[in-house]
CSV table of N, CA and C and ligand atoms in Angstrom, one decimal:
chain,number,residue,atom,x,y,z
O,278,MET,N,-10.4,108.2,-4.7
O,278,MET,CA,-10.8,107.4,-3.4
O,278,MET,C,-11.5,106.7,-2.8
O,279,SER,N,-12.1,106.4,-3.9
O,279,SER,CA,-13.3,105.2,-3.3
O,279,SER,C,-13.2,103.6,-3.4
O,280,ASP,N,-11.7,103.3,-3.2
O,280,ASP,CA,-10.8,102.1,-2.7
O,280,ASP,C,-10.8,102.4,-1.1
O,281,VAL,N,-10.3,102.9,-0.3
O,281,VAL,CA,-10.0,103.3,0.7
O,281,VAL,C,-11.9,103.7,1.3
O,282,LYS,N,-12.7,103.7,0.8
O,282,LYS,CA,-13.5,103.8,1.5
O,282,LYS,C,-14.1,102.2,1.7
O,283,THR,N,-13.7,101.1,0.1
O,283,THR,CA,-14.0,100.2,0.0
O,283,THR,C,-13.2,99.4,1.6
O,284,GLU,N,-12.4,99.6,1.2
O,284,GLU,CA,-11.4,99.0,2.8
O,284,GLU,C,-12.0,99.5,3.8
O,285,ALA,N,-12.3,100.1,3.6
O,285,ALA,CA,-13.6,100.4,5.2
O,285,ALA,C,-14.1,99.6,6.1
O,286,GLU,N,-15.4,99.8,4.6
O,286,GLU,CA,-16.1,98.8,5.7
O,286,GLU,C,-15.8,98.0,5.4
O,287,GLN,N,-14.7,96.6,4.2
O,287,GLN,CA,-14.7,95.2,4.4
O,287,GLN,C,-14.1,95.5,6.3
O,288,TYR,N,-12.9,96.2,6.2
O,288,TYR,CA,-13.1,96.5,8.4
O,288,TYR,C,-13.5,96.2,8.5
O,289,VAL,N,-14.7,96.7,8.6
O,289,VAL,CA,-15.7,96.7,9.4
O,289,VAL,C,-16.9,96.0,9.6
O,290,ALA,N,-16.7,95.7,8.0
O,290,ALA,CA,-17.9,94.1,8.3
O,290,ALA,C,-17.4,93.0,8.6
O,291,GLN,N,-15.4,92.8,8.5
O,291,GLN,CA,-14.6,92.2,9.2
O,291,GLN,C,-15.1,92.0,10.5
O,292,LEU,N,-15.1,93.3,11.0
O,292,LEU,CA,-15.0,93.0,12.4
O,292,LEU,C,-16.4,92.6,13.2
O,293,HIS,N,-17.3,93.2,12.1
O,293,HIS,CA,-19.4,92.8,12.4
O,293,HIS,C,-18.8,91.2,12.7
O,294,GLU,N,-18.4,91.0,11.3
O,294,GLU,CA,-18.5,89.4,11.1
O,294,GLU,C,-17.8,88.5,12.9
O,295,GLY,N,-16.5,89.4,13.3
O,295,GLY,CA,-16.4,88.5,14.5
O,295,GLY,C,-16.7,88.2,15.3
O,296,LEU,N,-16.9,89.8,15.2
O,296,LEU,CA,-17.4,90.1,16.9
O,296,LEU,C,-19.6,88.8,17.0
O,297,THR,N,-19.7,89.0,15.8
O,297,THR,CA,-21.0,87.8,16.7
O,297,THR,C,-21.1,86.7,16.2
O,298,GLN,N,-19.1,86.6,16.1
O,298,GLN,CA,-18.8,85.0,15.7
O,298,GLN,C,-19.7,84.1,17.0
O,299,PRO,N,-20.4,83.3,17.0
O,299,PRO,CA,-20.7,82.3,17.9
O,299,PRO,C,-19.3,81.8,18.7
O,300,ARG,N,-18.8,82.0,20.1
O,300,ARG,CA,-17.1,81.6,20.5
O,300,ARG,C,-17.7,80.2,21.1
O,301,ASP,N,-16.6,78.9,20.9
O,301,ASP,CA,-16.7,77.9,21.1
O,301,ASP,C,-17.9,77.1,21.5
O,302,HIS,N,-17.9,75.9,21.2
O,302,HIS,CA,-18.9,75.9,22.1
O,302,HIS,C,-20.0,76.9,23.5
O,303,GLU,N,-20.0,78.1,22.2
O,303,GLU,CA,-20.7,78.8,23.0
O,303,GLU,C,-22.2,78.1,22.7
O,304,CYS,N,-23.2,77.8,23.5
O,304,CYS,CA,-24.3,77.5,24.1
O,304,CYS,C,-25.8,78.2,23.2
O,305,LEU,N,-26.5,77.7,23.0
O,305,LEU,CA,-27.3,79.3,21.8
O,305,LEU,C,-27.9,80.3,22.7
O,306,ALA,N,-28.5,79.6,23.8
O,306,ALA,CA,-28.8,80.9,25.1
O,306,ALA,C,-28.1,81.8,25.2
O,307,CYS,N,-26.9,81.3,25.6
O,307,CYS,CA,-26.0,82.7,26.3
O,307,CYS,C,-25.5,83.1,24.9
O,308,TYR,N,-25.4,82.9,23.7
O,308,TYR,CA,-24.8,83.7,22.6
O,308,TYR,C,-26.5,84.9,21.8
O,309,VAL,N,-27.0,83.7,22.4
O,309,VAL,CA,-28.6,85.1,22.0
O,309,VAL,C,-28.5,86.2,22.5
O,310,GLU,N,-28.4,85.9,23.7
O,310,GLU,CA,-27.7,87.0,25.1
O,310,GLU,C,-27.5,87.6,25.1
O,311,ARG,N,-25.8,87.2,25.0
O,311,ARG,CA,-25.4,88.0,24.3
O,311,ARG,C,-25.3,88.7,23.5
O,312,MET,N,-25.9,88.9,22.1
O,312,MET,CA,-25.9,89.3,21.0
O,312,MET,C,-26.8,90.1,21.1
O,313,VAL,N,-28.4,90.1,22.5
O,313,VAL,CA,-29.6,90.9,22.2
O,313,VAL,C,-29.1,92.0,23.4
O,314,THR,N,-28.1,92.1,24.1
O,314,THR,CA,-27.4,92.7,24.5
O,314,THR,C,-26.9,93.5,24.0
O,315,GLU,N,-25.9,92.8,23.7
O,315,GLU,CA,-24.7,94.0,22.8
O,315,GLU,C,-25.4,95.2,20.9
O,316,PHE,N,-26.5,94.1,20.6
O,316,PHE,CA,-26.5,95.0,19.3
O,316,PHE,C,-28.2,94.8,19.4
O,317,GLY,N,-28.7,94.0,20.0
O,317,GLY,CA,-30.2,94.3,20.5
O,317,GLY,C,-31.1,93.6,19.4
O,318,CYS,N,-32.8,93.7,19.5
O,318,CYS,CA,-32.9,92.7,18.4
O,318,CYS,C,-34.5,92.8,17.7
O,319,ASP,N,-33.5,92.3,16.2
O,319,ASP,CA,-34.5,93.0,14.9
O,319,ASP,C,-35.8,92.3,15.3
O,320,ASN,N,-36.2,91.7,16.3
O,320,ASN,CA,-37.7,91.6,15.9
O,320,ASN,C,-37.8,89.9,14.9
O,321,LYS,N,-36.6,89.4,15.0
O,321,LYS,CA,-37.1,88.6,14.1
O,321,LYS,C,-36.2,87.4,14.9
O,322,LEU,N,-35.5,86.2,14.3
O,322,LEU,CA,-34.8,85.2,14.7
O,322,LEU,C,-33.3,85.4,14.1
O,323,ARG,N,-32.9,86.2,14.7
O,323,ARG,CA,-31.4,86.8,13.5
O,323,ARG,C,-30.4,85.8,14.2
O,324,TRP,N,-30.1,86.0,15.3
O,324,TRP,CA,-29.4,85.6,16.1
O,324,TRP,C,-28.8,84.2,16.4
O,325,ALA,N,-30.3,83.9,16.9
O,325,ALA,CA,-30.9,82.3,16.6
O,325,ALA,C,-30.2,81.6,15.5
O,326,ARG,N,-30.8,82.0,14.5
O,326,ARG,CA,-30.7,81.5,13.0
O,326,ARG,C,-29.3,81.6,12.8
O,327,ARG,N,-28.6,82.6,13.2
O,327,ARG,CA,-27.2,83.1,13.0
O,327,ARG,C,-26.1,81.5,13.9
O,328,TRP,N,-26.6,81.1,14.8
O,328,TRP,CA,-26.0,80.7,15.4
O,328,TRP,C,-26.2,79.4,15.0
O,329,ARG,N,-28.1,79.3,14.6
O,329,ARG,CA,-28.5,77.6,14.4
O,329,ARG,C,-27.5,77.4,12.6
O,330,GLY,N,-26.9,78.7,11.8
O,330,GLY,CA,-26.1,78.0,10.4
O,330,GLY,C,-24.8,77.7,10.9
O,331,MET,N,-23.9,78.6,12.0
O,331,MET,CA,-22.2,78.2,12.0
O,331,MET,C,-22.7,76.7,13.9
O,332,CYS,N,-23.4,76.8,14.5
O,332,CYS,CA,-23.1,75.9,15.0
O,332,CYS,C,-23.6,74.6,15.4
O,333,ALA,N,-25.5,74.9,14.4
O,333,ALA,CA,-25.9,73.3,14.0
O,333,ALA,C,-26.7,73.3,13.4
O,334,PRO,N,-25.8,73.1,12.0
O,334,PRO,CA,-26.9,73.1,11.0
O,334,PRO,C,-27.9,72.7,10.3
O,335,ARG,N,-28.0,71.6,11.4
O,335,ARG,CA,-28.2,70.1,11.3
O,335,ARG,C,-30.1,70.2,11.5
O,336,ALA,N,-29.9,71.5,13.4
O,336,ALA,CA,-30.9,71.6,13.7
O,336,ALA,C,-32.0,72.1,13.2
O,337,VAL,N,-33.0,72.0,11.8
O,337,VAL,CA,-33.3,72.8,11.2
O,337,VAL,C,-34.9,73.0,12.1
O,338,ALA,N,-35.4,72.1,12.1
O,338,ALA,CA,-36.8,72.7,13.3
O,338,ALA,C,-36.4,73.8,14.4
O,339,LEU,N,-35.1,74.2,14.4
O,339,LEU,CA,-35.0,75.0,16.0
O,339,LEU,C,-35.9,76.3,15.9
O,340,GLU,N,-35.9,76.8,14.8
O,340,GLU,CA,-36.5,78.1,15.0
O,340,GLU,C,-37.7,77.5,15.4
O,341,ARG,N,-38.3,76.0,14.4
O,341,ARG,CA,-40.2,76.5,14.8
O,341,ARG,C,-39.9,76.1,16.0
O,342,ARG,N,-38.9,75.1,16.9
O,342,ARG,CA,-39.6,75.2,18.0
O,342,ARG,C,-39.0,76.4,19.0
O,343,LEU,N,-38.8,76.8,19.2
O,343,LEU,CA,-37.7,78.3,19.6
O,343,LEU,C,-39.7,78.9,19.2
O,344,GLU,N,-40.7,79.2,17.9
O,344,GLU,CA,-41.5,79.6,18.0
O,344,GLU,C,-43.0,78.7,19.4
O,345,ASP,N,-42.9,77.6,19.4
O,345,ASP,CA,-43.6,77.3,19.5
O,345,ASP,C,-43.6,77.4,21.2
O,346,ARG,N,-42.3,77.8,21.7
O,346,ARG,CA,-42.3,77.8,23.7
O,346,ARG,C,-42.3,79.5,23.6
O,347,GLY,N,-42.9,80.6,22.1
O,347,GLY,CA,-43.6,81.9,22.6
O,347,GLY,C,-41.8,82.7,21.4
O,348,GLY,N,-40.7,82.4,21.7
O,348,GLY,CA,-39.9,82.7,21.2
O,348,GLY,C,-40.0,82.9,19.2
O,349,PHE,N,-40.8,84.5,19.3
O,349,PHE,CA,-40.7,85.0,17.6
O,349,PHE,C,-39.4,86.0,17.1
O,350,CYS,N,-39.2,86.3,18.6
O,350,CYS,CA,-37.8,86.8,17.7
O,350,CYS,C,-37.0,86.8,18.8
O,351,ASP,N,-35.4,87.1,18.2
O,351,ASP,CA,-34.3,86.6,19.6
O,351,ASP,C,-34.5,87.3,21.5
O,352,CYS,N,-35.3,87.9,21.6
O,352,CYS,CA,-35.7,88.3,22.9
O,352,CYS,C,-36.6,87.5,23.5
O,353,GLU,N,-37.7,88.1,23.0
O,353,GLU,CA,-38.6,87.0,23.6
O,353,GLU,C,-37.5,85.2,23.9
O,354,VAL,N,-36.8,85.0,22.4
O,354,VAL,CA,-36.2,83.5,22.7
O,354,VAL,C,-35.6,83.8,24.8
O,355,LEU,N,-35.5,84.8,25.0
O,355,LEU,CA,-34.8,85.3,26.0
O,355,LEU,C,-35.5,84.8,27.1
O,356,TYR,N,-36.8,85.6,26.8
O,356,TYR,CA,-37.6,85.8,27.7
O,356,TYR,C,-38.5,85.3,28.0
O,357,ASN,N,-38.8,83.9,26.7
O,357,ASN,CA,-40.5,83.1,26.9
O,357,ASN,C,-39.9,81.7,26.7
O,358,VAL,N,-38.3,81.7,26.4
O,358,VAL,CA,-38.1,79.9,26.4
O,358,VAL,C,-36.8,79.8,27.4
O,359,TYR,N,-36.4,80.5,27.4
O,359,TYR,CA,-34.6,80.4,28.5
O,359,TYR,C,-35.2,81.5,30.0
O,360,PRO,N,-36.8,81.3,30.6
O,360,PRO,CA,-37.2,82.6,31.2
O,360,PRO,C,-35.9,82.5,32.8
O,361,GLU,N,-36.2,81.3,33.1
O,361,GLU,CA,-35.3,81.3,34.5
O,361,GLU,C,-33.9,81.2,34.1
O,362,ARG,N,-33.0,81.2,32.7
O,362,ARG,CA,-31.9,81.9,32.7
O,362,ARG,C,-31.6,83.7,33.3
O,363,LEU,N,-32.7,84.2,33.0
O,363,LEU,CA,-32.2,85.6,32.9
O,363,LEU,C,-32.3,86.4,34.6
O,364,PRO,N,-31.5,87.2,34.5
O,364,PRO,CA,-31.0,87.3,35.7
O,364,PRO,C,-32.2,88.7,36.5
O,365,GLU,N,-32.8,88.4,38.2
O,365,GLU,CA,-33.0,89.6,38.6
O,365,GLU,C,-33.2,91.2,37.9
O,366,ASP,N,-31.9,90.7,38.6
O,366,ASP,CA,-31.7,92.6,37.7
O,366,ASP,C,-30.9,92.9,36.6
O,367,ALA,N,-31.1,93.7,36.0
O,367,ALA,CA,-31.1,94.1,34.0
O,367,ALA,C,-29.2,94.7,33.8
O,368,HIS,N,-29.2,94.9,35.0
O,368,HIS,CA,-27.9,95.3,35.6
O,368,HIS,C,-26.1,93.9,35.1
O,369,THR,N,-26.8,93.1,36.2
O,369,THR,CA,-25.9,92.0,36.6
O,369,THR,C,-25.4,91.7,35.3
O,370,PRO,N,-23.3,91.4,35.2
O,370,PRO,CA,-23.1,91.6,34.7
O,370,PRO,C,-23.1,90.7,33.5
O,371,LEU,N,-23.1,89.7,32.5
O,371,LEU,CA,-23.5,89.1,31.2
O,371,LEU,C,-22.7,87.9,32.1
O,372,LEU,N,-22.6,86.4,32.7
O,372,LEU,CA,-22.1,85.1,33.0
O,372,LEU,C,-21.3,85.0,31.6
O,373,PRO,N,-19.7,84.1,31.6
O,373,PRO,CA,-19.6,83.4,30.4
O,373,PRO,C,-20.0,82.3,30.4
O,374,CYS,N,-20.1,81.7,29.0
O,374,CYS,CA,-21.2,80.1,28.7
O,374,CYS,C,-20.9,79.3,29.2
O,375,ALA,N,-21.0,78.5,29.8
O,375,ALA,CA,-20.3,77.2,30.2
O,375,ALA,C,-20.2,76.5,29.7
O,376,GLY,N,-20.8,76.9,28.1
O,376,GLY,CA,-20.2,75.4,27.2
O,376,GLY,C,-20.8,73.9,27.3
O,377,VAL,N,-21.4,74.2,26.3
O,377,VAL,CA,-21.7,72.4,25.8
O,377,VAL,C,-21.5,71.8,25.5
O,378,GLY,N,-21.2,70.7,26.2
O,378,GLY,CA,-20.3,69.3,25.6
O,378,GLY,C,-19.7,69.1,24.2
O,379,ARG,N,-21.3,69.0,23.5
O,379,ARG,CA,-21.6,68.2,22.7
O,379,ARG,C,-21.4,69.0,20.7
O,380,ARG,N,-20.8,69.4,20.4
O,380,ARG,CA,-21.4,70.8,19.5
O,380,ARG,C,-22.8,70.1,18.1
O,381,GLY,N,-23.2,71.3,17.7
O,381,GLY,CA,-24.1,70.8,17.2
O,381,GLY,C,-25.6,70.7,18.3
O,382,SER,N,-24.8,71.0,20.2
O,382,SER,CA,-26.4,70.6,20.6
O,382,SER,C,-27.1,71.8,20.7
O,383,THR,N,-28.5,72.1,20.7
O,383,THR,CA,-28.8,73.2,20.7
O,383,THR,C,-29.7,73.6,22.2
O,384,LYS,N,-29.3,72.1,23.3
O,384,LYS,CA,-29.4,72.9,24.7
O,384,LYS,C,-28.8,73.1,25.2
O,385,PRO,N,-29.4,74.8,26.7
O,385,PRO,CA,-28.7,76.0,26.5
O,385,PRO,C,-27.5,74.9,27.9
O,386,CYS,N,-26.3,75.8,28.3
O,386,CYS,CA,-25.6,75.6,28.9
O,386,CYS,C,-26.1,75.8,30.6
O,387,ALA,N,-24.8,75.3,31.9
O,387,ALA,CA,-25.4,74.9,32.7
O,387,ALA,C,-25.2,75.9,33.3
O,388,LYS,N,-24.9,76.8,32.9
O,388,LYS,CA,-24.4,78.3,33.7
O,388,LYS,C,-25.0,78.8,34.8
O,389,PRO,N,-23.9,79.0,35.5
O,389,PRO,CA,-24.5,79.9,36.8
O,389,PRO,C,-24.9,81.0,36.5
O,390,LEU,N,-26.6,80.8,37.7
O,390,LEU,CA,-27.2,82.5,37.2
O,390,LEU,C,-26.5,83.0,38.4
O,391,PRO,N,-26.6,84.9,38.1
O,391,PRO,CA,-25.8,85.5,39.6
O,391,PRO,C,-26.8,84.6,40.9
O,392,PRO,N,-26.1,85.6,41.6
O,392,PRO,CA,-27.0,85.1,42.7
O,392,PRO,C,-28.2,85.9,42.7
O,393,ARG,N,-29.7,84.7,43.3
O,393,ARG,CA,-30.5,86.0,43.7
O,393,ARG,C,-30.9,86.9,45.1
O,394,CYS,N,-31.6,87.4,44.8
O,394,CYS,CA,-31.8,88.5,46.3
O,394,CYS,C,-32.4,88.0,46.4
O,395,ASP,N,-33.2,87.3,47.2
O,395,ASP,CA,-34.0,87.1,48.0
O,395,ASP,C,-34.0,87.5,49.4
O,396,TRP,N,-35.4,88.5,49.6
O,396,TRP,CA,-35.5,89.3,51.2
O,396,TRP,C,-35.2,88.3,52.4
K,243,ZN,ZN1,-37.1,90.8,19.7
K,244,ZN,ZN1,-23.9,78.6,27.6
């Protein structure tokens, strides 16, 4: 029955591969936000690296630039590099990425943020 197990494993691997695929024109910030929300942070720049490999392979200095701004792991990228993008309320649903115009750009998109509640 080892074949069945292998097939199932391959299926899961493919599924995971699809789920962690950056969407078309999805920017780095939205991708990392989406992945950390769904799969968590492993204390490394796992998702930022994956995004760069697939969307901006020539942005070789990306990790160093994120680290310079305090992003030593994926969740720190969200908190330290793009703090203005975080909703006040952790339960606010994520908005889809507004998209980056140019493929390979490491700039975050201009996604509208959830409304802030000011007293
Ligand atoms: Zn982290
Ligand atoms: Zn975005």
